[in-house]
PDB file of C-alpha atoms in Angstrom:
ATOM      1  CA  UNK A   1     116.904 105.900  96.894  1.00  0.00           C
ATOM      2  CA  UNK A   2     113.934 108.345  97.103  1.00  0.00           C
ATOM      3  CA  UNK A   3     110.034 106.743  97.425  1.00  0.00           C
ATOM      4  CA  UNK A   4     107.242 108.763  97.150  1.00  0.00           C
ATOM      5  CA  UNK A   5     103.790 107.776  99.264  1.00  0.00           C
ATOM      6  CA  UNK A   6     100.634 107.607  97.076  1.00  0.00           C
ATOM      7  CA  UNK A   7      97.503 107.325  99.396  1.00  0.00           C
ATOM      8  CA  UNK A   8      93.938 106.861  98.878  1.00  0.00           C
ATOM      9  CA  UNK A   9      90.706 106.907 100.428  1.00  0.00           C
ATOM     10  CA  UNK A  10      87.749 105.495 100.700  1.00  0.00           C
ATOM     11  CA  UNK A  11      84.777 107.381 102.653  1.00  0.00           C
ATOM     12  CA  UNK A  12      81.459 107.558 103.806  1.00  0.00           C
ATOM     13  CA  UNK A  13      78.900 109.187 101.010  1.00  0.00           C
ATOM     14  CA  UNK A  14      75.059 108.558  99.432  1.00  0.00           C
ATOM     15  CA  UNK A  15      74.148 109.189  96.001  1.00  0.00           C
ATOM     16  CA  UNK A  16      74.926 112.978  94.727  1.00  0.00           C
ATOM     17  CA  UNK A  17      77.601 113.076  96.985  1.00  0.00           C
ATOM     18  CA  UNK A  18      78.392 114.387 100.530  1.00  0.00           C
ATOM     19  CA  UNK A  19      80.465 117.678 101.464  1.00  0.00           C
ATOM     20  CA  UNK A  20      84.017 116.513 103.034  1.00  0.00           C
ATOM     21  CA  UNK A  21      82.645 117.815 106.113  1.00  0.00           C
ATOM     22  CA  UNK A  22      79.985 115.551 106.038  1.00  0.00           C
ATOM     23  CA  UNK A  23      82.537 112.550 105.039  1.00  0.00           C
ATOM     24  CA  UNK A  24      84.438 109.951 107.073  1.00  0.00           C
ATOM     25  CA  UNK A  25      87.084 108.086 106.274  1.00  0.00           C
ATOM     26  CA  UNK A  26      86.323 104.437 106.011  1.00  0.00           C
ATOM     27  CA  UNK A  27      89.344 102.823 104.323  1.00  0.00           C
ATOM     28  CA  UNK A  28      92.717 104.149 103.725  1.00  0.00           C
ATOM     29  CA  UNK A  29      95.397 102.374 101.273  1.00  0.00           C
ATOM     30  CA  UNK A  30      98.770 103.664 100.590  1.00  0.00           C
ATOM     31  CA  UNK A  31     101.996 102.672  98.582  1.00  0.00           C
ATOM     32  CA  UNK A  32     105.155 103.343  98.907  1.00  0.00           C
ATOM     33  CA  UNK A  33     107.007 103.259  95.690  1.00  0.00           C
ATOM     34  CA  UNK A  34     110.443 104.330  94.155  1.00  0.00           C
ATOM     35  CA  UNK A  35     110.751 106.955  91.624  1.00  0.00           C
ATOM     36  CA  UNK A  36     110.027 103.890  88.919  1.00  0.00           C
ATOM     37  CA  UNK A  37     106.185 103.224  90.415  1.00  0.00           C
ATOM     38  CA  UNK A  38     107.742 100.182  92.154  1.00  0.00           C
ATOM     39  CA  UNK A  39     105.951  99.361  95.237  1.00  0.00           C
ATOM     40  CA  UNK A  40     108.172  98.783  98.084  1.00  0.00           C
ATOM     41  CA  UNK A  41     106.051  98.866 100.891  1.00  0.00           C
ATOM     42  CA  UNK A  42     101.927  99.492 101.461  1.00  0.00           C
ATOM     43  CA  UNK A  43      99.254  99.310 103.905  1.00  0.00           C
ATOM     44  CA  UNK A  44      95.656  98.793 103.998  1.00  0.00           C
ATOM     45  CA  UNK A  45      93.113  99.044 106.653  1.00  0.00           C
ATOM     46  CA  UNK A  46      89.221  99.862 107.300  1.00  0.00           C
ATOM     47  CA  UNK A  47      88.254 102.619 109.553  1.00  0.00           C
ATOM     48  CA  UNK A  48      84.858 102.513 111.763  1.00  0.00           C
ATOM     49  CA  UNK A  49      83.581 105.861 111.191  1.00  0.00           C
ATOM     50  CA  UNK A  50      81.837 107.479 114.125  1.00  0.00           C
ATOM     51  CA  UNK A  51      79.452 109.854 113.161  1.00  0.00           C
ATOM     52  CA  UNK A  52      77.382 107.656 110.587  1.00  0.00           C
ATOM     53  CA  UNK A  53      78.844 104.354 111.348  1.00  0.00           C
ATOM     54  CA  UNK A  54      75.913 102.409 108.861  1.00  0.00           C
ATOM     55  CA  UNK A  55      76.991 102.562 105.240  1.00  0.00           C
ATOM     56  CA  UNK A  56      74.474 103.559 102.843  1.00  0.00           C
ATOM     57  CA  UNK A  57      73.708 101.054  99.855  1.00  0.00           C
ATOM     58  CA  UNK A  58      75.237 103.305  97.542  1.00  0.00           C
ATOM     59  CA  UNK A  59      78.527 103.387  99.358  1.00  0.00           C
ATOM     60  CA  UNK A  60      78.434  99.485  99.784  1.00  0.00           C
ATOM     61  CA  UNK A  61      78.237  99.190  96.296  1.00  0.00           C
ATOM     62  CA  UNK A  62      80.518 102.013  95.192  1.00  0.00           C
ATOM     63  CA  UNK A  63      83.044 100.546  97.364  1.00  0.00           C
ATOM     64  CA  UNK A  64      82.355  96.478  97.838  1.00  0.00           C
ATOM     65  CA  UNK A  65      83.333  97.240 101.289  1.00  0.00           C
ATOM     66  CA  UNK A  66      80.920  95.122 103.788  1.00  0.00           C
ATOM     67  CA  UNK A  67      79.038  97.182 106.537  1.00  0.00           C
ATOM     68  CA  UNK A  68      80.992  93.779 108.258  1.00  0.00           C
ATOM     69  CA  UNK A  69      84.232  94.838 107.486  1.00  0.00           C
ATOM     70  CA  UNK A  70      83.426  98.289 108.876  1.00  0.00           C
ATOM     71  CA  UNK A  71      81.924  97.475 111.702  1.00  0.00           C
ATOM     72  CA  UNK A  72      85.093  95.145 112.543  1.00  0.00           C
ATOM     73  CA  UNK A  73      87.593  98.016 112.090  1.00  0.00           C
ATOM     74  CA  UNK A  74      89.254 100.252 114.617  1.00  0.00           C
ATOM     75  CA  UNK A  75      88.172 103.846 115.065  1.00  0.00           C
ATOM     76  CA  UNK A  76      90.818 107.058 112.867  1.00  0.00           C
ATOM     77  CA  UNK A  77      92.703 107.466 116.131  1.00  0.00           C
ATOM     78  CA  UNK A  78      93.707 103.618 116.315  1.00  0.00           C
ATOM     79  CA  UNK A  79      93.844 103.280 112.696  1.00  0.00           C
ATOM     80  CA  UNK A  80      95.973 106.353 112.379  1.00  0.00           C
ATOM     81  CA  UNK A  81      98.500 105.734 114.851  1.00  0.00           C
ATOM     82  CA  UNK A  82      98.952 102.419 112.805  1.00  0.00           C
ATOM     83  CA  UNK A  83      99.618 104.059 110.057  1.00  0.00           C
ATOM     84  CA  UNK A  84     102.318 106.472 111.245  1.00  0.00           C
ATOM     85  CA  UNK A  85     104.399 103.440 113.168  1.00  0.00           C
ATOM     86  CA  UNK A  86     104.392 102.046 109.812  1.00  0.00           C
ATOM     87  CA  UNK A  87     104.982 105.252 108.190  1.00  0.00           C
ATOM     88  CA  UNK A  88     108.220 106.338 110.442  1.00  0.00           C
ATOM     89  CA  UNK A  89     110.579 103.324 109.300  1.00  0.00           C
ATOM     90  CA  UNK A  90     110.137 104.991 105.556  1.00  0.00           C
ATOM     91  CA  UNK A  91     110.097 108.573 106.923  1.00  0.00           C
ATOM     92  CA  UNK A  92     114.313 109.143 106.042  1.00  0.00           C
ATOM     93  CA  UNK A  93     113.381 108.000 102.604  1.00  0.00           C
ATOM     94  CA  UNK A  94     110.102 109.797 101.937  1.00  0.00           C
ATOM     95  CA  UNK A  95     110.900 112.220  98.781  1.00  0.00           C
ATOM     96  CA  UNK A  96     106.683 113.331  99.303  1.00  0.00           C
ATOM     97  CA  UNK A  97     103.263 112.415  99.462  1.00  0.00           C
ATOM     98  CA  UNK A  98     100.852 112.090  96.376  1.00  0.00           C
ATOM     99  CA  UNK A  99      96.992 111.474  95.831  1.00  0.00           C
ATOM    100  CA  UNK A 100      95.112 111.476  92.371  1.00  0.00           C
ATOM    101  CA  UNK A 101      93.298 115.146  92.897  1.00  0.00           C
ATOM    102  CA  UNK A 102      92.980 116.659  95.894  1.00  0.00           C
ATOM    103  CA  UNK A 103      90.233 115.563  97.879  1.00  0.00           C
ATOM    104  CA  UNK A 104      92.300 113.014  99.868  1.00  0.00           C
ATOM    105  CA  UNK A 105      94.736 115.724 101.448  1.00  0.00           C
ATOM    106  CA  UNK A 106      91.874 117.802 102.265  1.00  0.00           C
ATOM    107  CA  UNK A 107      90.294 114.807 104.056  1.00  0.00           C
ATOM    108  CA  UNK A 108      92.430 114.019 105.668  1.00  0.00           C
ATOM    109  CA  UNK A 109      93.729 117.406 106.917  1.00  0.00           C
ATOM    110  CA  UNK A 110      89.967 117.867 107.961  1.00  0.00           C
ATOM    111  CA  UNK A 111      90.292 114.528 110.214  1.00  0.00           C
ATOM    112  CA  UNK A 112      93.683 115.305 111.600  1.00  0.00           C
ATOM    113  CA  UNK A 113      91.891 118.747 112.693  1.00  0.00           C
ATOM    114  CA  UNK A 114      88.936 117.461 113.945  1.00  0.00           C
ATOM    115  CA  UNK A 115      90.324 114.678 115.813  1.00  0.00           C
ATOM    116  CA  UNK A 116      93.627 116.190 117.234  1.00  0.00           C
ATOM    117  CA  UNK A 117      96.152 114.127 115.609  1.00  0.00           C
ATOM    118  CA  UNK A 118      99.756 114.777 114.600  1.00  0.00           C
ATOM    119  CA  UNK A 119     101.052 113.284 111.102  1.00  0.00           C
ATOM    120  CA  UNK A 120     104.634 112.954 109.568  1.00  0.00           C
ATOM    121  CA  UNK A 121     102.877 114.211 106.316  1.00  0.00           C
ATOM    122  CA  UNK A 122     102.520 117.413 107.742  1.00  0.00           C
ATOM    123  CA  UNK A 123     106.389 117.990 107.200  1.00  0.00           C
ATOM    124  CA  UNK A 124     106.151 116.117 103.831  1.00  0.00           C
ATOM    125  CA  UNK A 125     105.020 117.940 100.475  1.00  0.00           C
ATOM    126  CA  UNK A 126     102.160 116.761  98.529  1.00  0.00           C
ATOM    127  CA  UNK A 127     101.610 116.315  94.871  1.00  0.00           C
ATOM    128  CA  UNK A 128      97.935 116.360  93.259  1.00  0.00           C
ATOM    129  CA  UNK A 129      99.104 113.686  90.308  1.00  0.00           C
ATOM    130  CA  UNK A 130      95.371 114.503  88.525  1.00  0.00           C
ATOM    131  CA  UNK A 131      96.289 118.152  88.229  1.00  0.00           C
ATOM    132  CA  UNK A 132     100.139 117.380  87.481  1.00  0.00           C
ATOM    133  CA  UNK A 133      99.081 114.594  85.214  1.00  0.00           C
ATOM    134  CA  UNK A 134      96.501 116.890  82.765  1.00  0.00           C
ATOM    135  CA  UNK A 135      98.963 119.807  83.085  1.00  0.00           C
ATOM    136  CA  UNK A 136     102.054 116.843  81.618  1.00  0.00           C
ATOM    137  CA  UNK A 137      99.623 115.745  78.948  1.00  0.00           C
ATOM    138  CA  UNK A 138      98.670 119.607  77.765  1.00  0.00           C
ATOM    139  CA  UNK A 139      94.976 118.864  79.247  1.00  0.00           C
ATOM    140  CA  UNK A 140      92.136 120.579  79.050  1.00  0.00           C
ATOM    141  CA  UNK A 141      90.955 119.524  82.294  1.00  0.00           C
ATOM    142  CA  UNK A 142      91.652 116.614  84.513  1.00  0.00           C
ATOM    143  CA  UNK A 143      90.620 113.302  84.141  1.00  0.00           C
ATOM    144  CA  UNK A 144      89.555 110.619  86.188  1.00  0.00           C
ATOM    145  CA  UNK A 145      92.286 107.977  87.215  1.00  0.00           C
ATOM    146  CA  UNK A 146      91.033 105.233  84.838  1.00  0.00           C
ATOM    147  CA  UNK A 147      91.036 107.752  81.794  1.00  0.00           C
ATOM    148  CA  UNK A 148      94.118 108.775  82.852  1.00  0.00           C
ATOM    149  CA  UNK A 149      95.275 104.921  82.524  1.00  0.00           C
ATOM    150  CA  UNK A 150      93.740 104.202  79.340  1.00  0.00           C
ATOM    151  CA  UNK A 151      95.347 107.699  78.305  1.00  0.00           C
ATOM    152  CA  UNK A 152      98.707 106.308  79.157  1.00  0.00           C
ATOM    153  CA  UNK A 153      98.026 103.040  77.362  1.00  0.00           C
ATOM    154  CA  UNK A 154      96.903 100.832  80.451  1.00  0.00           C
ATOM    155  CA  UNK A 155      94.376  99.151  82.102  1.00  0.00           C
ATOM    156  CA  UNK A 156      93.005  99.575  85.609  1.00  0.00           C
ATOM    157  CA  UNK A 157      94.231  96.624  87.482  1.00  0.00           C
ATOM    158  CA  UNK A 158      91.914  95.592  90.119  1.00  0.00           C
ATOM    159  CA  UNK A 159      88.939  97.053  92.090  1.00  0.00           C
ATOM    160  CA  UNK A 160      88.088 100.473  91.566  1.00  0.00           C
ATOM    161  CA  UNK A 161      87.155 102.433  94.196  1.00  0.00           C
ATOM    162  CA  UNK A 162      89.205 100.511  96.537  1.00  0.00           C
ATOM    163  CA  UNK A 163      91.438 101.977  98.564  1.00  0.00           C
ATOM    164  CA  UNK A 164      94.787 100.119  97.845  1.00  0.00           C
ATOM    165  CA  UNK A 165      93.953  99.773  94.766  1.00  0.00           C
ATOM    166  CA  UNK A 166      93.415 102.792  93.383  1.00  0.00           C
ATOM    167  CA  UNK A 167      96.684 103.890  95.053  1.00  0.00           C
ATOM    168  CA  UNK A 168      98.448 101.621  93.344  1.00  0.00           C
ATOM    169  CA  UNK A 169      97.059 102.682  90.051  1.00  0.00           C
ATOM    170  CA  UNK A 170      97.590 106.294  90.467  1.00  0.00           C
ATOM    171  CA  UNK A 171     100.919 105.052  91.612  1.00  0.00           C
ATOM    172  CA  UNK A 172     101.482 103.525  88.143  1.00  0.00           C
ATOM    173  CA  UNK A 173     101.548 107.053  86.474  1.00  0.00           C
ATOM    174  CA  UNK A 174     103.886 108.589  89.027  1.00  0.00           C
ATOM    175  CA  UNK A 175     106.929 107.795  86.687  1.00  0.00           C
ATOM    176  CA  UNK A 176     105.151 109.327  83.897  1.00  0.00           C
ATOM    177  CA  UNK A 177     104.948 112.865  85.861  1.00  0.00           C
ATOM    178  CA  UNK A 178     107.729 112.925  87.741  1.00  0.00           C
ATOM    179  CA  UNK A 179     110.374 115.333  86.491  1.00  0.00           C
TER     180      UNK A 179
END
């Protein structure tokens, strides 16, 4: 049976906002789910990020993630070659790759260039479910994933802004874009 991987990421920002240049990747959460939004596999972690490695208040409280559990995490590099060990057992199976909008691809294809390192995704397609989701629905423009929810009749389950979380979420409305 096909799964598709839904990923999302936390990263480094102030108030206003910070370019994706400017941006590091501080948490990444993915699940792997069947064609039905059932989760069959996922994985969490925090990332230390290297250029500003203190978060601002604003990101602490965007996120709840503790400058503690930050400054306990492994650097991308570690953190990503975690991820594709665990991503490699589900490779056969992996139908594509999906974020809600786009910003998470271009993060991380920014990182991946900046930091030299390979992914499986790279051979994988990707679907923006905010774009695919608006354009299902007849949209005028995109939402954000918890209108999106509450669009589709449900409720955001757990902590926004958290990485696993919110990939589990956007998750949710795979089956209801998928053709």
């Amino acid at each position: 049976m096909p799964h598709w991987l839904v990923i999302d990421l936390e990263a480094t920002t102030d108030e206003g906002g910070w370019p994706v240049s400017e941006m590091e990747i501080i948490e990444i959460g993915a699940t792997l789910v069947n064609r039905q939004g059932r989760e069959q596999d996922h994985f969490q972690r925090f990332v230390r990020p290297l250029r500003r490695p203190m978060l601002t208040p604003f990101c602490r409280e965007l996120t709840h993630i503790t400058q503690a559990n930050i400054d306990a995490a492994a650097p991308l590099t570690e953190v990503w070659s975690q991820f594709e060990r665990w991503l490699t057992q589900h490779q056969p199976r992996l139908e594509g790759w999906a974020s809600w909008g786009d910003y998470d691809r271009k993060q991380l294809q920014l990182e991946w260039h900046n930091q030299h390192l390979h992914s499986l995704l790279n051979d994988v397609p990707h679907m923006n479910l905010k774009q695919r989701f608006a354009k299902a629905r007849r949209l005028e423009r995109p939402l954000g994933l918890n209108a999106a929810l509450q669009l589709a009749g449900m409720q955001f389950n757990g902590q926004q802004h958290r990485a696993l979380e919110d990939a589990r979420n956007t998750a949710r409305l795979l089956p209801l874009i998928l053709p």
